[in-house]
Amino acid sequence: MAAGREYLAGARTEGLLSRVGETVDTLPTAAFPDKRWFQKSYGRGVTDRPEDYLIGDGLFYLTEQRKLFLDCTGGHYQMTWGYEHPALTALLLDGIRRGVVWDNHSNIPSAPVKRLAGKLVELANPDADMGAVQGDGERLNTVLLGTATGTVACAAALKIALRVYEQSKSEHGAPVFVTLDGNYHGTDVFAQYLRGMWDQYFTNVESVRVQPNDAEELEDVFSRYGQRVAAFMCEPIMMNREAIPLEPWYLQLCRRLTENVGAPLIVDEIQTGFWYPEVLMYKRFGIEPDMVVLGKGMTAGLHPLSALLYKGRFDCLEQYDAISTNGNAALAALNALGCIELIERNARHIDEVGKYYYGRIVELAEQFPGVIAQARGAGHMSGMKFHRVEDALEFHRRATDAGLWLRVHAYHEGHSTCLTKFGLPLDRQVADFAVGRYSALLSELSGV
Ligand SMILES: Cc1ncc(COP(=O)(O)O)c(C=O)c1O
């Protein structure tokens, strides 16, 4: 690890880019543990040459076999600033030196946790008088920060919706939760039910899934179920369904329809939050949700903390209804504050590079219309929808061979998209390199 770290830290970006995909054989070899004790779905296996993560720096990492990768996914969509960002590392070390704890009981939250709650409210209500915001139940002025993962924060939002329904609308019959087809709101059993699992075990509740950006279907569903709608929950970019972006008019329609039936609009920003210059992506759609789920990139990947930001009038859960006991993490909150500050300071650059990268993906789609059906996503979270699933899988395989770590959605019927979510240190040089490599692979695939 030490040799790998020295190598990455001592190299210039051009030098690293020129060696992506190669084995850095000047580094010493070592024996590494294998995955023999993991579950099968997690790669359980015995090998004397494990290819797992060894050490990273910014957008680059080395595997245990010393192969150099460009990480096009920000870890797994959560390392906002890549690996070992110097400003965040310095902030954490300083925090530790000053006595910021890993965690403590949520009844005695420490300063970084309280400051982070304040910062999230401020982000949702910029330029507002905070005194007025505090007293107004119609504003996003309440933060549940006692949760460790996105799953628990999503579950908290759904429980709030259920409780509100029970208190105000239960005479209308069983509640209906409307979500997008292909949604992913975590691994809680109810969230899984909302994406079609465990159907037979849930009674007295209904899950209805609609196609993204289909106004007619959404209007039909709302007119069919009316007051029975307990919540509408969505992601602004469906990062678990081929990076389909919701259109602003669609989110505005969701807002109007939920308001008409008195149901909360829950926007799950686990993926989109902290990846755009606005920090909270919903800001660009001209709507205000009732609840915003945050996690992943908020702490730039430092475990464990997620958050639910919601309007005061939905503050109806009891203290232990939605918690993780290690979800009051002061050090993670400090990192989140540092992460937000970096986004605010670099907002213009993030915006500019994000647009540039997406623009180059659009160009690729135009250049290879026989292989790519569409550019997807937005900014750093951009992907390529392939016509054929075989091409998406082959592109992914060749990209990984060539040292580009990206994701493919090809495990559901009709899915054929390669996804990237670059960490925010992305610049034009790295974007050009990545797109150049995609282009070479697409040429091979299309025989052009
Ligand atoms: C949109 C969305 N919601 C919720 C979650 C669950 O978050 P976590 O894995 O932190 O529990 C994820 C995770 O990928 C996600 O992408």
Tab-separated table of C-alpha atoms and ligand atoms in Angstrom:
chain	number	residue	atom	x	y	z
A	1	MET	CA	0.000	0.000	0.000
A	2	ALA	CA	2.786	2.397	0.899
A	3	ALA	CA	4.557	1.828	-2.416
A	4	GLY	CA	1.292	2.192	-4.301
A	5	ARG	CA	0.441	5.396	-2.481
A	6	GLU	CA	3.844	6.859	-3.222
A	7	TYR	CA	3.503	5.935	-6.882
A	8	LEU	CA	0.062	7.531	-7.253
A	9	ALA	CA	0.919	10.652	-5.290
A	10	GLY	CA	4.199	11.167	-7.150
A	11	ALA	CA	2.781	10.845	-10.664
A	12	ARG	CA	1.238	13.582	-12.765
A	13	THR	CA	-2.221	13.119	-14.257
A	14	GLU	CA	-0.838	12.709	-17.815
A	15	GLY	CA	1.571	10.053	-16.568
A	16	LEU	CA	-1.209	8.115	-14.867
A	17	LEU	CA	-3.544	8.443	-17.844
A	18	SER	CA	-0.851	7.078	-20.148
A	19	ARG	CA	-0.632	3.925	-18.004
A	20	VAL	CA	-4.339	3.263	-17.302
A	21	GLY	CA	-5.003	-0.435	-17.832
A	22	GLU	CA	-1.342	-1.408	-17.365
A	23	THR	CA	0.288	-3.296	-14.543
A	24	VAL	CA	2.711	-1.090	-12.680
A	25	ASP	CA	5.331	-3.765	-12.310
A	26	THR	CA	7.889	-1.518	-10.671
A	27	LEU	CA	5.759	-1.846	-7.532
A	28	PRO	CA	6.489	-4.781	-5.215
A	29	THR	CA	4.125	-7.727	-5.139
A	30	ALA	CA	2.544	-8.974	-1.929
A	31	ALA	CA	0.241	-11.721	-0.683
A	32	PHE	CA	-3.323	-10.530	-0.187
A	33	PRO	CA	-6.320	-12.057	1.589
A	34	ASP	CA	-8.947	-13.633	-0.674
A	35	LYS	CA	-12.720	-13.594	-0.438
A	36	ARG	CA	-13.268	-17.125	0.857
A	37	TRP	CA	-15.505	-16.017	3.734
A	38	PHE	CA	-17.805	-13.756	1.748
A	39	GLN	CA	-21.248	-14.773	0.523
A	40	LYS	CA	-21.515	-16.101	-3.028
A	41	SER	CA	-23.249	-12.992	-4.331
A	42	TYR	CA	-20.271	-11.020	-3.074
A	43	GLY	CA	-17.599	-12.920	-4.937
A	44	ARG	CA	-16.879	-15.702	-2.434
A	45	GLY	CA	-13.817	-17.411	-3.816
A	46	VAL	CA	-10.305	-18.567	-3.273
A	47	THR	CA	-7.603	-17.271	-5.532
A	48	ASP	CA	-3.946	-16.573	-5.161
A	49	ARG	CA	-4.277	-13.464	-7.330
A	50	PRO	CA	-7.106	-11.321	-5.919
A	51	GLU	CA	-7.772	-8.256	-8.102
A	52	ASP	CA	-9.404	-6.096	-5.425
A	53	TYR	CA	-8.796	-2.501	-4.470
A	54	LEU	CA	-5.359	-1.730	-3.075
A	55	ILE	CA	-4.928	2.028	-2.892
A	56	GLY	CA	-6.378	5.101	-4.579
A	57	ASP	CA	-5.693	8.748	-5.152
A	58	GLY	CA	-8.236	11.112	-6.681
A	59	LEU	CA	-9.847	9.348	-9.631
A	60	PHE	CA	-7.209	6.622	-9.901
A	61	TYR	CA	-6.686	3.395	-8.038
A	62	LEU	CA	-4.437	0.356	-8.114
A	63	THR	CA	-5.594	-3.196	-7.657
A	64	GLU	CA	-3.770	-5.754	-5.551
A	65	GLN	CA	-2.235	-7.053	-8.787
A	66	ARG	CA	-0.932	-3.496	-9.402
A	67	LYS	CA	-3.196	-2.773	-12.361
A	68	LEU	CA	-3.965	0.924	-12.719
A	69	PHE	CA	-7.627	1.943	-13.085
A	70	LEU	CA	-9.408	5.177	-13.805
A	71	ASP	CA	-12.468	5.096	-11.555
A	72	CYS	CA	-15.350	6.435	-13.640
A	73	THR	CA	-17.910	5.758	-10.886
A	74	GLY	CA	-16.743	7.608	-7.763
A	75	GLY	CA	-16.159	4.403	-5.773
A	76	HIS	CA	-19.675	3.075	-5.975
A	77	TYR	CA	-21.378	6.427	-6.583
A	78	GLN	CA	-20.408	7.749	-3.146
A	79	MET	CA	-16.800	9.006	-3.243
A	80	THR	CA	-17.768	12.540	-4.217
A	81	TRP	CA	-14.195	13.795	-4.261
A	82	GLY	CA	-12.491	10.574	-5.267
A	83	TYR	CA	-10.011	8.786	-3.055
A	84	GLU	CA	-8.023	10.637	-0.409
A	85	HIS	CA	-8.946	14.191	-1.306
A	86	PRO	CA	-6.218	16.228	0.407
A	87	ALA	CA	-8.573	18.905	1.785
A	88	LEU	CA	-10.945	16.326	3.264
A	89	THR	CA	-8.143	14.173	4.621
A	90	ALA	CA	-6.653	17.263	6.301
A	91	LEU	CA	-10.074	18.221	7.675
A	92	LEU	CA	-10.578	14.751	9.145
A	93	LEU	CA	-7.130	14.599	10.702
A	94	ASP	CA	-7.656	18.044	12.176
A	95	GLY	CA	-11.068	16.975	13.472
A	96	ILE	CA	-9.599	13.878	15.112
A	97	ARG	CA	-6.845	15.956	16.671
A	98	ARG	CA	-9.445	18.322	18.091
A	99	GLY	CA	-11.454	15.445	19.555
A	100	VAL	CA	-14.314	15.039	17.098
A	101	VAL	CA	-15.714	11.589	17.874
A	102	TRP	CA	-16.616	8.770	15.479
A	103	ASP	CA	-20.012	8.542	17.120
A	104	ASN	CA	-21.964	9.123	20.306
A	105	HIS	CA	-25.561	8.898	21.536
A	106	SER	CA	-28.031	10.853	19.470
A	107	ASN	CA	-29.468	12.534	22.606
A	108	ILE	CA	-26.228	14.472	22.943
A	109	PRO	CA	-25.378	15.318	19.309
A	110	SER	CA	-22.073	17.067	18.883
A	111	ALA	CA	-21.346	20.284	17.021
A	112	PRO	CA	-20.638	18.894	13.508
A	113	VAL	CA	-23.950	16.976	13.480
A	114	LYS	CA	-25.898	20.068	14.548
A	115	ARG	CA	-24.040	22.254	12.064
A	116	LEU	CA	-24.705	19.802	9.250
A	117	ALA	CA	-28.440	19.838	10.039
A	118	GLY	CA	-28.342	23.642	9.857
A	119	LYS	CA	-26.364	23.593	6.621
A	120	LEU	CA	-28.845	21.260	4.914
A	121	VAL	CA	-31.752	23.508	5.903
A	122	GLU	CA	-29.811	26.509	4.639
A	123	LEU	CA	-29.166	24.786	1.301
A	124	ALA	CA	-32.871	24.144	0.931
A	125	ASN	CA	-33.767	27.708	1.911
A	126	PRO	CA	-31.025	29.971	0.574
A	127	ASP	CA	-31.382	33.668	1.303
A	128	ALA	CA	-34.330	33.058	3.628
A	129	ASP	CA	-34.700	34.442	7.134
A	130	MET	CA	-33.769	31.372	9.174
A	131	GLY	CA	-35.962	32.466	12.089
A	132	ALA	CA	-38.991	32.507	9.803
A	133	VAL	CA	-37.977	29.172	8.242
A	134	GLN	CA	-37.722	27.542	11.648
A	135	GLY	CA	-41.282	28.368	12.597
A	136	ASP	CA	-42.853	27.478	9.257
A	137	GLY	CA	-44.054	23.884	8.925
A	138	GLU	CA	-44.377	24.341	5.161
A	139	ARG	CA	-40.627	24.800	4.748
A	140	LEU	CA	-37.912	22.164	4.501
A	141	ASN	CA	-36.724	22.885	8.024
A	142	THR	CA	-36.350	19.519	9.738
A	143	VAL	CA	-33.498	17.044	9.451
A	144	LEU	CA	-33.335	13.468	10.616
A	145	LEU	CA	-29.622	12.811	10.871
A	146	GLY	CA	-29.762	9.717	13.025
A	147	THR	CA	-29.537	7.279	10.145
A	148	ALA	CA	-26.479	5.542	8.788
A	149	THR	CA	-27.424	4.509	5.282
A	150	GLY	CA	-29.625	5.642	2.441
A	151	THR	CA	-31.850	2.636	2.988
A	152	VAL	CA	-32.715	3.732	6.519
A	153	ALA	CA	-33.332	7.326	5.432
A	154	CYS	CA	-35.631	6.127	2.599
A	155	ALA	CA	-37.445	3.877	5.070
A	156	ALA	CA	-37.899	6.856	7.399
A	157	ALA	CA	-39.519	8.863	4.594
A	158	LEU	CA	-41.880	5.996	3.796
A	159	LYS	CA	-42.807	5.552	7.464
A	160	ILE	CA	-43.594	9.246	7.733
A	161	ALA	CA	-45.847	8.977	4.687
A	162	LEU	CA	-47.572	5.950	6.217
A	163	ARG	CA	-48.045	7.657	9.575
A	164	VAL	CA	-49.429	10.809	7.926
A	165	TYR	CA	-51.825	8.689	5.880
A	166	GLU	CA	-52.973	6.819	8.972
A	167	GLN	CA	-53.616	10.095	10.799
A	168	SER	CA	-55.370	11.993	8.038
A	169	LYS	CA	-56.624	9.785	5.226
A	170	SER	CA	-57.186	6.246	6.425
A	171	GLU	CA	-60.960	6.513	5.849
A	172	HIS	CA	-60.216	6.386	2.091
A	173	GLY	CA	-58.994	2.781	2.278
A	174	ALA	CA	-55.611	1.126	1.894
A	175	PRO	CA	-52.763	3.548	1.109
A	176	VAL	CA	-51.206	3.539	-2.345
A	177	PHE	CA	-47.506	4.261	-2.845
A	178	VAL	CA	-46.707	5.478	-6.326
A	179	THR	CA	-43.129	5.042	-7.551
A	180	LEU	CA	-41.297	4.771	-10.857
A	181	ASP	CA	-40.909	1.421	-12.547
A	182	GLY	CA	-37.295	0.341	-12.036
A	183	ASN	CA	-36.923	2.341	-8.821
A	184	TYR	CA	-34.367	1.595	-6.152
A	185	HIS	CA	-34.910	3.097	-2.721
A	186	GLY	CA	-32.651	0.788	-0.754
A	187	THR	CA	-32.768	-2.734	0.596
A	188	ASP	CA	-35.412	-2.360	3.295
A	189	VAL	CA	-38.184	-4.912	2.818
A	190	PHE	CA	-40.843	-2.251	2.175
A	191	ALA	CA	-38.638	-0.418	-0.339
A	192	GLN	CA	-38.101	-3.764	-2.054
A	193	TYR	CA	-41.856	-4.315	-2.079
A	194	LEU	CA	-42.155	-0.985	-3.891
A	195	ARG	CA	-39.986	-2.355	-6.653
A	196	GLY	CA	-41.924	-5.576	-6.978
A	197	MET	CA	-40.467	-7.962	-4.404
A	198	TRP	CA	-42.230	-9.773	-1.513
A	199	ASP	CA	-45.590	-8.886	-3.045
A	200	GLN	CA	-47.493	-11.727	-1.435
A	201	TYR	CA	-46.577	-10.625	2.105
A	202	PHE	CA	-47.968	-7.118	2.006
A	203	THR	CA	-51.659	-6.506	2.560
A	204	ASN	CA	-53.642	-3.338	3.245
A	205	VAL	CA	-51.210	-1.373	1.152
A	206	GLU	CA	-50.728	-1.049	-2.604
A	207	SER	CA	-47.694	-0.386	-4.742
A	208	VAL	CA	-48.235	1.223	-8.140
A	209	ARG	CA	-45.329	1.790	-10.493
A	210	VAL	CA	-45.440	4.169	-13.414
A	211	GLN	CA	-43.134	4.824	-16.354
A	212	PRO	CA	-40.880	7.871	-15.986
A	213	ASN	CA	-41.880	10.966	-17.974
A	214	ASP	CA	-45.277	9.551	-18.947
A	215	ALA	CA	-47.700	12.331	-18.032
A	216	GLU	CA	-50.815	10.524	-19.156
A	217	GLU	CA	-50.135	7.449	-17.067
A	218	LEU	CA	-49.331	9.514	-13.990
A	219	GLU	CA	-52.500	11.562	-14.348
A	220	ASP	CA	-54.523	8.366	-14.767
A	221	VAL	CA	-53.041	6.840	-11.636
A	222	PHE	CA	-53.712	9.932	-9.570
A	223	SER	CA	-57.268	10.213	-10.823
A	224	ARG	CA	-57.868	6.481	-10.223
A	225	TYR	CA	-56.519	6.424	-6.647
A	226	GLY	CA	-57.097	10.075	-5.633
A	227	GLN	CA	-56.992	10.480	-1.856
A	228	ARG	CA	-55.659	6.964	-1.471
A	229	VAL	CA	-52.249	8.050	-2.722
A	230	ALA	CA	-50.004	8.063	0.356
A	231	ALA	CA	-46.856	9.304	-1.393
A	232	PHE	CA	-45.071	9.635	-4.680
A	233	MET	CA	-41.377	8.775	-4.484
A	234	CYS	CA	-38.805	9.205	-7.238
A	235	GLU	CA	-35.180	9.815	-8.109
A	236	PRO	CA	-34.375	12.790	-10.388
A	237	ILE	CA	-32.056	10.532	-12.404
A	238	MET	CA	-32.863	6.839	-12.238
A	239	MET	CA	-29.388	5.582	-11.513
A	240	ASN	CA	-30.721	2.085	-11.057
A	241	ARG	CA	-32.600	2.146	-14.329
A	242	GLU	CA	-30.160	3.127	-16.989
A	243	ALA	CA	-29.728	6.749	-15.860
A	244	ILE	CA	-33.109	7.887	-17.185
A	245	PRO	CA	-33.430	11.555	-16.228
A	246	LEU	CA	-36.803	12.931	-15.169
A	247	GLU	CA	-37.898	15.892	-17.230
A	248	PRO	CA	-38.499	19.120	-15.281
A	249	TRP	CA	-42.123	19.264	-16.490
A	250	TYR	CA	-42.669	15.725	-15.185
A	251	LEU	CA	-41.414	16.595	-11.706
A	252	GLN	CA	-43.570	19.721	-11.796
A	253	LEU	CA	-46.552	17.555	-12.695
A	254	CYS	CA	-45.695	15.165	-9.815
A	255	ARG	CA	-45.672	18.171	-7.502
A	256	ARG	CA	-49.082	19.411	-8.677
A	257	LEU	CA	-50.727	15.991	-8.543
A	258	THR	CA	-49.400	15.147	-5.070
A	259	GLU	CA	-50.545	18.536	-3.800
A	260	ASN	CA	-54.021	17.959	-5.224
A	261	VAL	CA	-54.447	14.763	-3.200
A	262	GLY	CA	-52.549	15.907	-0.106
A	263	ALA	CA	-49.767	13.320	-0.496
A	264	PRO	CA	-46.076	13.980	0.148
A	265	LEU	CA	-43.656	14.178	-2.749
A	266	ILE	CA	-40.481	12.366	-1.716
A	267	VAL	CA	-37.398	12.992	-3.832
A	268	ASP	CA	-34.649	10.437	-3.311
A	269	GLU	CA	-31.392	12.306	-3.874
A	270	ILE	CA	-29.137	9.565	-2.577
A	271	GLN	CA	-27.514	9.544	-6.019
A	272	THR	CA	-27.995	13.070	-7.299
A	273	GLY	CA	-27.366	14.972	-4.050
A	274	PHE	CA	-23.857	16.450	-3.674
A	275	TRP	CA	-22.982	15.802	-7.327
A	276	TYR	CA	-24.195	19.035	-8.923
A	277	PRO	CA	-23.350	22.676	-8.340
A	278	GLU	CA	-26.730	23.235	-6.635
A	279	VAL	CA	-25.816	20.477	-4.114
A	280	LEU	CA	-29.510	19.475	-4.023
A	281	MET	CA	-30.461	18.668	-7.584
A	282	TYR	CA	-34.226	19.233	-7.167
A	283	LYS	CA	-33.394	22.938	-7.116
A	284	ARG	CA	-33.016	22.952	-10.870
A	285	PHE	CA	-36.558	21.682	-11.472
A	286	GLY	CA	-38.449	24.607	-9.965
A	287	ILE	CA	-40.203	22.441	-7.378
A	288	GLU	CA	-40.015	21.946	-3.649
A	289	PRO	CA	-40.462	18.365	-2.451
A	290	ASP	CA	-41.905	17.556	0.975
A	291	MET	CA	-39.033	15.238	1.805
A	292	VAL	CA	-35.547	14.881	0.357
A	293	VAL	CA	-33.509	11.744	1.025
A	294	LEU	CA	-29.752	12.273	1.198
A	295	GLY	CA	-26.807	9.942	1.695
A	296	LYS	CA	-23.915	8.453	-0.235
A	297	GLY	CA	-21.968	11.480	-1.517
A	298	MET	CA	-23.031	13.690	1.402
A	299	THR	CA	-20.110	12.494	3.517
A	300	ALA	CA	-17.905	11.941	0.434
A	301	GLY	CA	-18.053	8.241	1.237
A	302	LEU	CA	-17.070	8.384	4.906
A	303	HIS	CA	-19.306	5.948	6.767
A	304	PRO	CA	-21.884	6.146	8.135
A	305	LEU	CA	-24.393	8.923	7.748
A	306	SER	CA	-27.473	9.680	5.692
A	307	ALA	CA	-30.204	12.256	6.198
A	308	LEU	CA	-33.841	13.001	5.617
A	309	LEU	CA	-34.614	16.667	5.084
A	310	TYR	CA	-38.348	17.389	5.329
A	311	LYS	CA	-41.032	19.942	5.926
A	312	GLY	CA	-41.757	20.566	9.593
A	313	ARG	CA	-45.389	19.526	9.338
A	314	PHE	CA	-44.268	15.964	8.597
A	315	ASP	CA	-42.337	15.694	11.855
A	316	CYS	CA	-44.424	12.840	13.261
A	317	LEU	CA	-42.072	9.949	14.040
A	318	GLU	CA	-40.971	9.097	17.551
A	319	GLN	CA	-37.283	9.134	18.404
A	320	TYR	CA	-36.599	5.459	17.870
A	321	ASP	CA	-38.960	4.927	14.917
A	322	ALA	CA	-36.198	5.555	12.391
A	323	ILE	CA	-32.628	5.368	13.552
A	324	SER	CA	-29.335	3.607	13.113
A	325	THR	CA	-27.513	3.448	16.409
A	326	ASN	CA	-24.331	4.505	14.673
A	327	GLY	CA	-26.050	7.256	12.735
A	328	ASN	CA	-25.068	10.272	14.754
A	329	ALA	CA	-21.567	10.253	13.436
A	330	ALA	CA	-19.749	13.483	14.188
A	331	LEU	CA	-16.678	12.778	12.080
A	332	ALA	CA	-18.799	11.845	9.069
A	333	ALA	CA	-20.829	15.041	9.622
A	334	LEU	CA	-17.612	17.053	9.660
A	335	ASN	CA	-16.612	15.461	6.367
A	336	ALA	CA	-20.057	16.270	4.966
A	337	LEU	CA	-19.569	19.940	5.879
A	338	GLY	CA	-16.177	19.852	4.161
A	339	CYS	CA	-17.684	18.152	1.123
A	340	ILE	CA	-20.424	20.785	0.818
A	341	GLU	CA	-17.894	23.577	1.173
A	342	LEU	CA	-15.823	22.092	-1.633
A	343	ILE	CA	-18.900	21.868	-3.853
A	344	GLU	CA	-19.820	25.470	-3.126
A	345	ARG	CA	-16.286	26.649	-3.805
A	346	ASN	CA	-16.008	24.673	-7.048
A	347	ALA	CA	-19.591	25.059	-8.266
A	348	ARG	CA	-18.659	26.775	-11.503
A	349	HIS	CA	-16.017	24.183	-12.373
A	350	ILE	CA	-18.384	21.313	-11.525
A	351	ASP	CA	-21.062	22.799	-13.736
A	352	GLU	CA	-18.687	23.481	-16.606
A	353	VAL	CA	-16.946	20.073	-16.596
A	354	GLY	CA	-20.216	18.198	-16.051
A	355	LYS	CA	-21.779	19.856	-19.096
A	356	TYR	CA	-18.640	19.276	-21.121
A	357	TYR	CA	-18.500	15.572	-20.279
A	358	TYR	CA	-22.191	15.038	-20.997
A	359	GLY	CA	-21.803	16.974	-24.270
A	360	ARG	CA	-19.004	14.639	-25.323
A	361	ILE	CA	-21.182	11.602	-24.556
A	362	VAL	CA	-23.918	13.129	-26.732
A	363	GLU	CA	-21.341	13.502	-29.523
A	364	LEU	CA	-20.385	9.849	-29.156
A	365	ALA	CA	-24.026	8.851	-29.499
A	366	GLU	CA	-24.185	10.880	-32.723
A	367	GLN	CA	-20.940	9.395	-33.968
A	368	PHE	CA	-21.946	5.761	-33.340
A	369	PRO	CA	-25.694	5.668	-33.980
A	370	GLY	CA	-25.514	1.995	-34.946
A	371	VAL	CA	-24.334	1.013	-31.462
A	372	ILE	CA	-25.527	3.732	-29.088
A	373	ALA	CA	-29.205	4.519	-28.920
A	374	GLN	CA	-28.998	7.520	-26.603
A	375	ALA	CA	-26.871	9.542	-24.206
A	376	ARG	CA	-28.366	9.334	-20.711
A	377	GLY	CA	-28.113	11.128	-17.374
A	378	ALA	CA	-26.619	14.566	-16.816
A	379	GLY	CA	-23.211	16.012	-15.991
A	380	HIS	CA	-20.815	13.662	-14.240
A	381	MET	CA	-23.610	11.068	-14.026
A	382	SER	CA	-23.803	10.336	-17.727
A	383	GLY	CA	-24.218	7.037	-19.500
A	384	MET	CA	-24.683	5.406	-22.869
A	385	LYS	CA	-27.767	3.411	-23.734
A	386	PHE	CA	-26.822	0.709	-26.262
A	387	HIS	CA	-29.218	-0.756	-28.801
A	388	ARG	CA	-28.135	-4.273	-27.928
A	389	VAL	CA	-27.520	-5.689	-24.497
A	390	GLU	CA	-24.657	-7.796	-25.900
A	391	ASP	CA	-22.874	-4.614	-27.009
A	392	ALA	CA	-23.343	-2.991	-23.597
A	393	LEU	CA	-21.889	-6.058	-21.892
A	394	GLU	CA	-19.008	-6.321	-24.332
A	395	PHE	CA	-18.244	-2.610	-24.042
A	396	HIS	CA	-18.191	-2.973	-20.270
A	397	ARG	CA	-15.903	-5.991	-20.449
A	398	ARG	CA	-13.459	-4.290	-22.801
A	399	ALA	CA	-13.541	-1.036	-20.819
A	400	THR	CA	-12.695	-2.892	-17.615
A	401	ASP	CA	-9.872	-4.719	-19.410
A	402	ALA	CA	-8.585	-1.343	-20.564
A	403	GLY	CA	-8.580	0.007	-17.003
A	404	LEU	CA	-11.849	1.992	-17.011
A	405	TRP	CA	-13.974	1.162	-13.997
A	406	LEU	CA	-17.575	1.793	-14.994
A	407	ARG	CA	-20.918	0.068	-14.498
A	408	VAL	CA	-23.330	-1.689	-16.807
A	409	HIS	CA	-27.093	-2.066	-16.394
A	410	ALA	CA	-27.887	-5.202	-18.306
A	411	TYR	CA	-29.345	-7.471	-15.660
A	412	HIS	CA	-33.011	-6.630	-16.301
A	413	GLU	CA	-34.998	-7.281	-19.439
A	414	GLY	CA	-34.365	-4.431	-21.893
A	415	HIS	CA	-31.510	-2.875	-19.914
A	416	SER	CA	-28.400	-2.115	-21.933
A	417	THR	CA	-26.695	0.953	-20.506
A	418	CYS	CA	-23.135	1.683	-19.414
A	419	LEU	CA	-23.024	4.178	-16.584
A	420	THR	CA	-20.444	6.520	-15.180
A	421	LYS	CA	-20.539	8.847	-12.202
A	422	PHE	CA	-17.169	10.534	-12.120
A	423	GLY	CA	-15.953	12.025	-8.871
A	424	LEU	CA	-16.045	15.819	-8.840
A	425	PRO	CA	-12.281	16.264	-9.355
A	426	LEU	CA	-12.998	15.343	-13.006
A	427	ASP	CA	-11.436	17.834	-15.393
A	428	ARG	CA	-11.387	18.210	-19.178
A	429	GLN	CA	-8.133	16.311	-19.525
A	430	VAL	CA	-9.543	13.225	-17.796
A	431	ALA	CA	-12.927	13.611	-19.518
A	432	ASP	CA	-11.211	13.736	-22.933
A	433	PHE	CA	-9.115	10.712	-22.083
A	434	ALA	CA	-12.154	8.684	-20.973
A	435	VAL	CA	-14.232	9.689	-23.996
A	436	GLY	CA	-11.257	8.915	-26.285
A	437	ARG	CA	-11.109	5.417	-24.837
A	438	TYR	CA	-14.897	4.950	-25.140
A	439	SER	CA	-14.650	6.089	-28.728
A	440	ALA	CA	-11.879	3.583	-29.556
A	441	LEU	CA	-13.905	0.773	-27.973
A	442	LEU	CA	-17.041	1.825	-29.827
A	443	SER	CA	-15.098	1.815	-33.106
A	444	GLU	CA	-13.980	-1.740	-32.415
A	445	LEU	CA	-17.515	-2.796	-31.529
A	446	SER	CA	-19.121	-1.179	-34.539
A	447	GLY	CA	-16.341	-2.232	-36.891
A	448	VAL	CA	-15.949	1.412	-38.025
B	1	LIG	C1	-31.517	6.074	-5.219
B	1	LIG	C2	-31.045	5.278	-4.055
B	1	LIG	N1	-31.785	5.242	-2.956
B	1	LIG	C3	-31.388	4.548	-1.869
B	1	LIG	C4	-30.216	3.831	-1.867
B	1	LIG	C5	-29.799	3.052	-0.665
B	1	LIG	O1	-28.693	3.636	-0.050
B	1	LIG	P1	-27.712	2.741	0.836
B	1	LIG	O2	-27.019	1.791	-0.059
B	1	LIG	O3	-26.785	3.756	1.473
B	1	LIG	O4	-28.540	2.066	1.867
B	1	LIG	C6	-29.421	3.828	-3.007
B	1	LIG	C7	-28.168	3.054	-3.070
B	1	LIG	O5	-27.570	2.858	-4.088
B	1	LIG	C8	-29.843	4.567	-4.146
B	1	LIG	O6	-29.129	4.592	-5.276
